[in-house]
Amino acid sequence: MKSQSLVVMSSLLLLSTLLGSLEGYKPVIIVHGMLDGAKEMHFLRGMIEKAHPGTILTVPDVYSYYSSLGKLWNQYPDWYKALHDAMSKAKNGTNLICYSQGGLMCRAILEKMDDHNVENLILLSSPQMGQFGDTSYVPVLPNSRYEVYRVCYDTFFGQDISVCEYWNDPYHQPEYIRSSDFLAVMNNQSAQNESVEWRKNFLKLKNVVMLGGPDDGVITPWQSSHFATYDKELNIVEMKEQEVYIHDYFGLKTLDSRGSLHQFGIAGVNHTWWHRNQTVFDCCILPWLT
């Protein structure tokens, strides 16, 4: 009889622990980057499951691999649905982890989704102020970054390539503002009717966590992951010196004033390892998954 009581008590304790885990950790949504897919996110998924057993995890299998090179606005509806469905099941809020190009898609969704319930947005080496670097992985683009603008800004099909939609050439800023139909729009650098509402939605976030580093090897400049970019001399213009920050185009300055922006510059991490590195996870991702 005593042994049966111990079994029952142990079972109840285990059940209580599991329920506590389910209630204690907010659901997490993970968004993959360019030229990879949901499968590649299993490293990050595994680290979360080990650290926070019972966490509800959603990793949408949307626009994986070469399909990720397609126009971002064409990808947007499917990504929106996948994230909205996951959020609607999490009544007490969610945390969103977005890798590389996926971080731009996440920001677009958060700005345009009036009823999002994301509390912490974690951006893993995501080119939030665009890309001006290697394009060898996109066959239709020139190998020289100084010539890419000719395709991205001056051809009828340029903005049908995802990279071109956030290609930010410091030598051709007027053309970037005129042609970029994704990044310039999301930054409210080009006129659009919903800018006030998009800013309001972005400001619902409690924290924006930005990870990047000098050994990334893909995001160029790597400081774009911290909302910085190049000037015409290829010097870094830090986030607080950016026009989008100074004039608070989409809420960066307001979030900063709340203490809600958190930047981490980590050396020694290659671009494909941000979602696999245990040290990165322990220091800069796990603390926000509450």
XYZ file of C-alpha atoms in Angstrom:
290
model
C 0.000 0.000 0.000
C 2.837 2.336 0.937
C 4.654 1.623 -2.336
C 1.470 2.343 -4.300
C 1.123 5.693 -2.518
C 4.713 6.561 -3.427
C 4.030 5.716 -7.068
C 0.927 7.907 -7.068
C 2.791 10.762 -5.366
C 5.680 10.453 -7.834
C 3.254 10.497 -10.759
C 1.492 13.566 -9.403
C 4.835 15.303 -8.864
C 5.915 14.516 -12.437
C 2.580 15.756 -13.788
C 2.887 18.930 -11.733
C 6.417 19.515 -13.067
C 5.287 19.032 -16.658
C 2.333 21.352 -16.231
C 4.600 23.918 -14.602
C 6.926 23.770 -17.582
C 4.067 24.179 -20.016
C 2.709 27.160 -18.123
C 6.052 28.716 -17.231
C 7.617 29.075 -20.674
C 5.987 31.018 -23.448
C 5.665 29.252 -26.814
C 8.513 29.884 -29.238
C 8.280 30.349 -32.998
C 11.464 29.860 -35.051
C 11.830 31.266 -38.571
C 14.572 29.960 -40.867
C 16.755 32.019 -43.196
C 17.691 32.041 -46.855
C 18.644 28.778 -48.558
C 17.813 26.639 -45.541
C 14.611 25.352 -44.009
C 12.831 24.093 -40.934
C 15.087 21.012 -40.795
C 18.179 23.125 -40.178
C 16.559 24.678 -37.127
C 16.584 21.355 -35.225
C 19.790 22.344 -33.406
C 18.107 25.392 -31.905
C 14.935 23.444 -31.266
C 16.912 20.804 -29.381
C 18.684 23.364 -27.196
C 15.354 24.949 -26.241
C 13.755 21.589 -25.470
C 16.690 20.625 -23.267
C 16.756 23.929 -21.379
C 12.976 24.366 -21.103
C 11.213 20.998 -21.317
C 7.603 21.308 -22.325
C 7.989 24.519 -24.333
C 5.600 24.604 -27.272
C 7.738 25.082 -30.383
C 6.646 25.989 -33.901
C 9.104 25.879 -36.827
C 7.170 26.670 -40.033
C 8.275 24.754 -43.120
C 7.624 27.631 -45.486
C 9.652 28.776 -48.530
C 12.655 26.595 -47.805
C 15.896 26.388 -49.753
C 15.819 27.882 -53.271
C 12.237 29.058 -52.922
C 13.525 31.457 -50.242
C 15.159 33.481 -53.020
C 11.767 34.459 -54.391
C 10.131 37.817 -53.914
C 9.556 38.445 -50.197
C 6.138 40.026 -50.654
C 5.047 36.884 -52.505
C 6.284 34.785 -49.594
C 4.623 37.048 -47.051
C 1.032 35.628 -47.039
C 2.159 32.071 -46.242
C 4.579 33.243 -43.564
C 1.896 35.503 -42.103
C -0.573 32.632 -41.870
C 1.968 30.274 -40.287
C 2.962 32.783 -37.613
C -0.562 34.026 -36.984
C -1.820 30.464 -36.512
C 0.943 29.768 -33.978
C 0.315 33.008 -32.103
C -3.435 32.426 -31.933
C -2.816 29.249 -29.912
C -0.671 31.116 -27.368
C -3.027 33.235 -25.308
C -0.284 34.495 -22.950
C 2.159 35.648 -25.620
C 4.981 34.195 -27.678
C 8.693 34.614 -28.302
C 9.945 34.827 -31.888
C 13.437 33.782 -33.040
C 14.308 34.739 -36.617
C 17.480 33.873 -38.482
C 19.139 35.852 -41.284
C 16.692 36.832 -44.049
C 13.949 35.405 -41.852
C 14.458 38.333 -39.487
C 13.312 40.745 -42.178
C 10.206 38.670 -42.825
C 9.500 38.607 -39.095
C 9.754 42.373 -38.834
C 7.422 42.819 -41.799
C 4.862 40.526 -40.185
C 5.103 42.211 -36.784
C 4.714 45.667 -38.307
C 1.680 44.629 -40.337
C -0.036 42.291 -37.832
C -2.354 44.346 -35.634
C -3.033 41.516 -33.194
C 0.428 39.977 -32.797
C 1.333 38.825 -29.297
C 5.115 38.539 -29.601
C 6.936 39.758 -26.510
C 10.582 39.141 -27.366
C 11.914 39.300 -30.927
C 15.335 37.634 -31.219
C 17.199 38.358 -34.458
C 20.075 36.009 -35.316
C 22.486 37.673 -37.740
C 19.671 39.335 -39.650
C 20.462 42.128 -42.162
C 18.031 44.629 -40.673
C 19.593 47.552 -42.535
C 20.219 45.544 -45.666
C 23.046 43.769 -47.421
C 26.023 45.032 -49.420
C 28.288 42.014 -49.766
C 28.743 38.616 -51.372
C 26.117 37.568 -53.927
C 27.777 34.435 -55.314
C 24.864 32.328 -54.025
C 22.429 34.125 -56.369
C 23.245 33.074 -59.970
C 21.481 35.986 -61.691
C 23.399 38.677 -59.771
C 26.875 40.020 -60.654
C 29.755 38.766 -58.525
C 30.927 42.321 -57.879
C 28.831 44.022 -55.202
C 29.484 47.341 -56.921
C 27.486 46.171 -59.949
C 24.568 44.458 -58.207
C 22.518 47.654 -58.116
C 22.191 47.482 -61.916
C 20.057 44.365 -61.539
C 18.368 45.152 -58.226
C 17.449 48.759 -58.945
C 17.440 49.117 -62.742
C 15.743 46.029 -64.160
C 12.073 45.071 -64.248
C 12.756 41.756 -62.463
C 15.260 42.956 -59.853
C 12.761 43.312 -57.026
C 11.495 39.787 -57.677
C 14.713 38.495 -56.057
C 14.624 38.510 -52.269
C 18.193 39.791 -51.832
C 17.465 42.744 -54.092
C 14.534 43.759 -51.928
C 16.951 44.569 -49.115
C 20.061 45.351 -51.161
C 21.319 48.608 -49.630
C 24.036 50.108 -51.825
C 25.677 53.090 -50.083
C 26.731 54.527 -53.457
C 23.192 54.528 -54.858
C 20.900 55.650 -52.061
C 18.353 57.542 -54.203
C 17.937 54.433 -56.353
C 17.594 52.278 -53.226
C 14.830 54.481 -51.819
C 13.075 54.530 -55.177
C 13.387 50.828 -55.971
C 13.528 48.835 -52.744
C 9.997 47.545 -52.309
C 10.666 45.702 -49.058
C 13.379 47.109 -46.789
C 12.838 50.778 -47.624
C 9.106 50.256 -47.163
C 9.468 48.430 -43.827
C 11.872 51.144 -42.638
C 9.314 53.786 -43.614
C 12.041 55.378 -45.738
C 9.650 55.501 -48.668
C 6.154 56.881 -48.429
C 3.331 54.471 -47.655
C -0.089 54.997 -46.127
C 0.183 52.567 -43.213
C 3.433 53.801 -41.652
C 1.802 55.032 -38.432
C -0.015 51.746 -37.871
C 3.074 49.686 -38.654
C 5.120 51.662 -36.142
C 2.418 51.180 -33.516
C 2.464 47.411 -34.050
C 6.250 47.191 -33.831
C 6.184 49.097 -30.547
C 4.092 46.334 -28.966
C 7.311 44.353 -28.545
C 8.830 44.210 -25.070
C 12.353 43.493 -26.303
C 14.304 43.310 -29.550
C 17.473 41.216 -29.193
C 20.050 41.551 -31.986
C 22.917 39.099 -32.457
C 25.762 39.444 -34.935
C 29.528 39.353 -35.124
C 32.680 40.192 -37.106
C 33.320 36.610 -38.217
C 29.862 36.085 -39.709
C 31.179 36.016 -43.275
C 27.826 36.573 -45.000
C 25.948 39.580 -43.596
C 27.813 42.645 -44.850
C 28.411 44.793 -43.015
C 27.889 42.455 -40.092
C 26.710 45.477 -38.093
C 23.565 45.469 -40.237
C 22.385 42.904 -37.698
C 22.476 45.833 -35.229
C 20.634 48.224 -37.589
C 23.892 49.820 -38.808
C 25.082 50.257 -42.388
C 27.813 51.727 -44.610
C 28.358 55.293 -45.728
C 29.962 56.136 -49.095
C 33.450 55.602 -47.653
C 32.362 52.202 -46.333
C 32.589 53.449 -42.775
C 29.988 52.084 -40.393
C 27.042 54.327 -39.582
C 25.808 53.018 -36.254
C 22.134 52.562 -35.462
C 21.800 55.774 -33.434
C 23.242 57.756 -36.355
C 20.762 56.332 -38.836
C 17.993 58.571 -40.126
C 15.453 55.841 -39.361
C 16.526 55.950 -35.694
C 16.899 59.715 -35.345
C 13.405 60.327 -36.734
C 12.014 57.155 -35.157
C 10.524 56.014 -38.453
C 9.335 52.637 -37.184
C 9.968 52.824 -33.445
C 13.642 52.027 -32.841
C 14.311 55.194 -30.849
C 11.216 54.727 -28.718
C 12.108 51.107 -27.980
C 15.640 52.205 -27.108
C 14.343 54.835 -24.701
C 12.447 52.063 -22.900
C 15.590 49.957 -22.587
C 14.086 47.440 -24.986
C 16.928 47.161 -27.537
C 19.713 44.694 -26.782
C 22.773 44.248 -29.022
C 25.249 41.386 -28.824
C 28.430 41.355 -30.912
C 30.012 37.914 -30.690
C 33.293 37.012 -32.382
C 34.137 33.596 -33.761
C 30.681 32.642 -35.063
C 30.202 31.846 -38.745
C 26.873 32.761 -40.304
C 25.566 29.202 -40.450
C 26.303 28.591 -36.756
C 24.197 31.213 -34.999
C 21.380 28.729 -34.452
C 23.745 25.850 -33.582
C 26.177 27.420 -31.124
C 25.547 26.427 -27.494
C 27.495 29.400 -26.114
C 25.439 31.828 -28.195
C 22.266 30.121 -27.038
C 23.213 30.166 -23.354
C 24.331 33.797 -23.246
C 22.021 35.572 -25.613
C 18.919 33.533 -26.473
C 17.938 31.485 -23.437
C 17.588 34.454 -21.020
C 14.765 35.870 -23.174
C 12.744 32.659 -23.446
C 10.659 33.183 -20.317
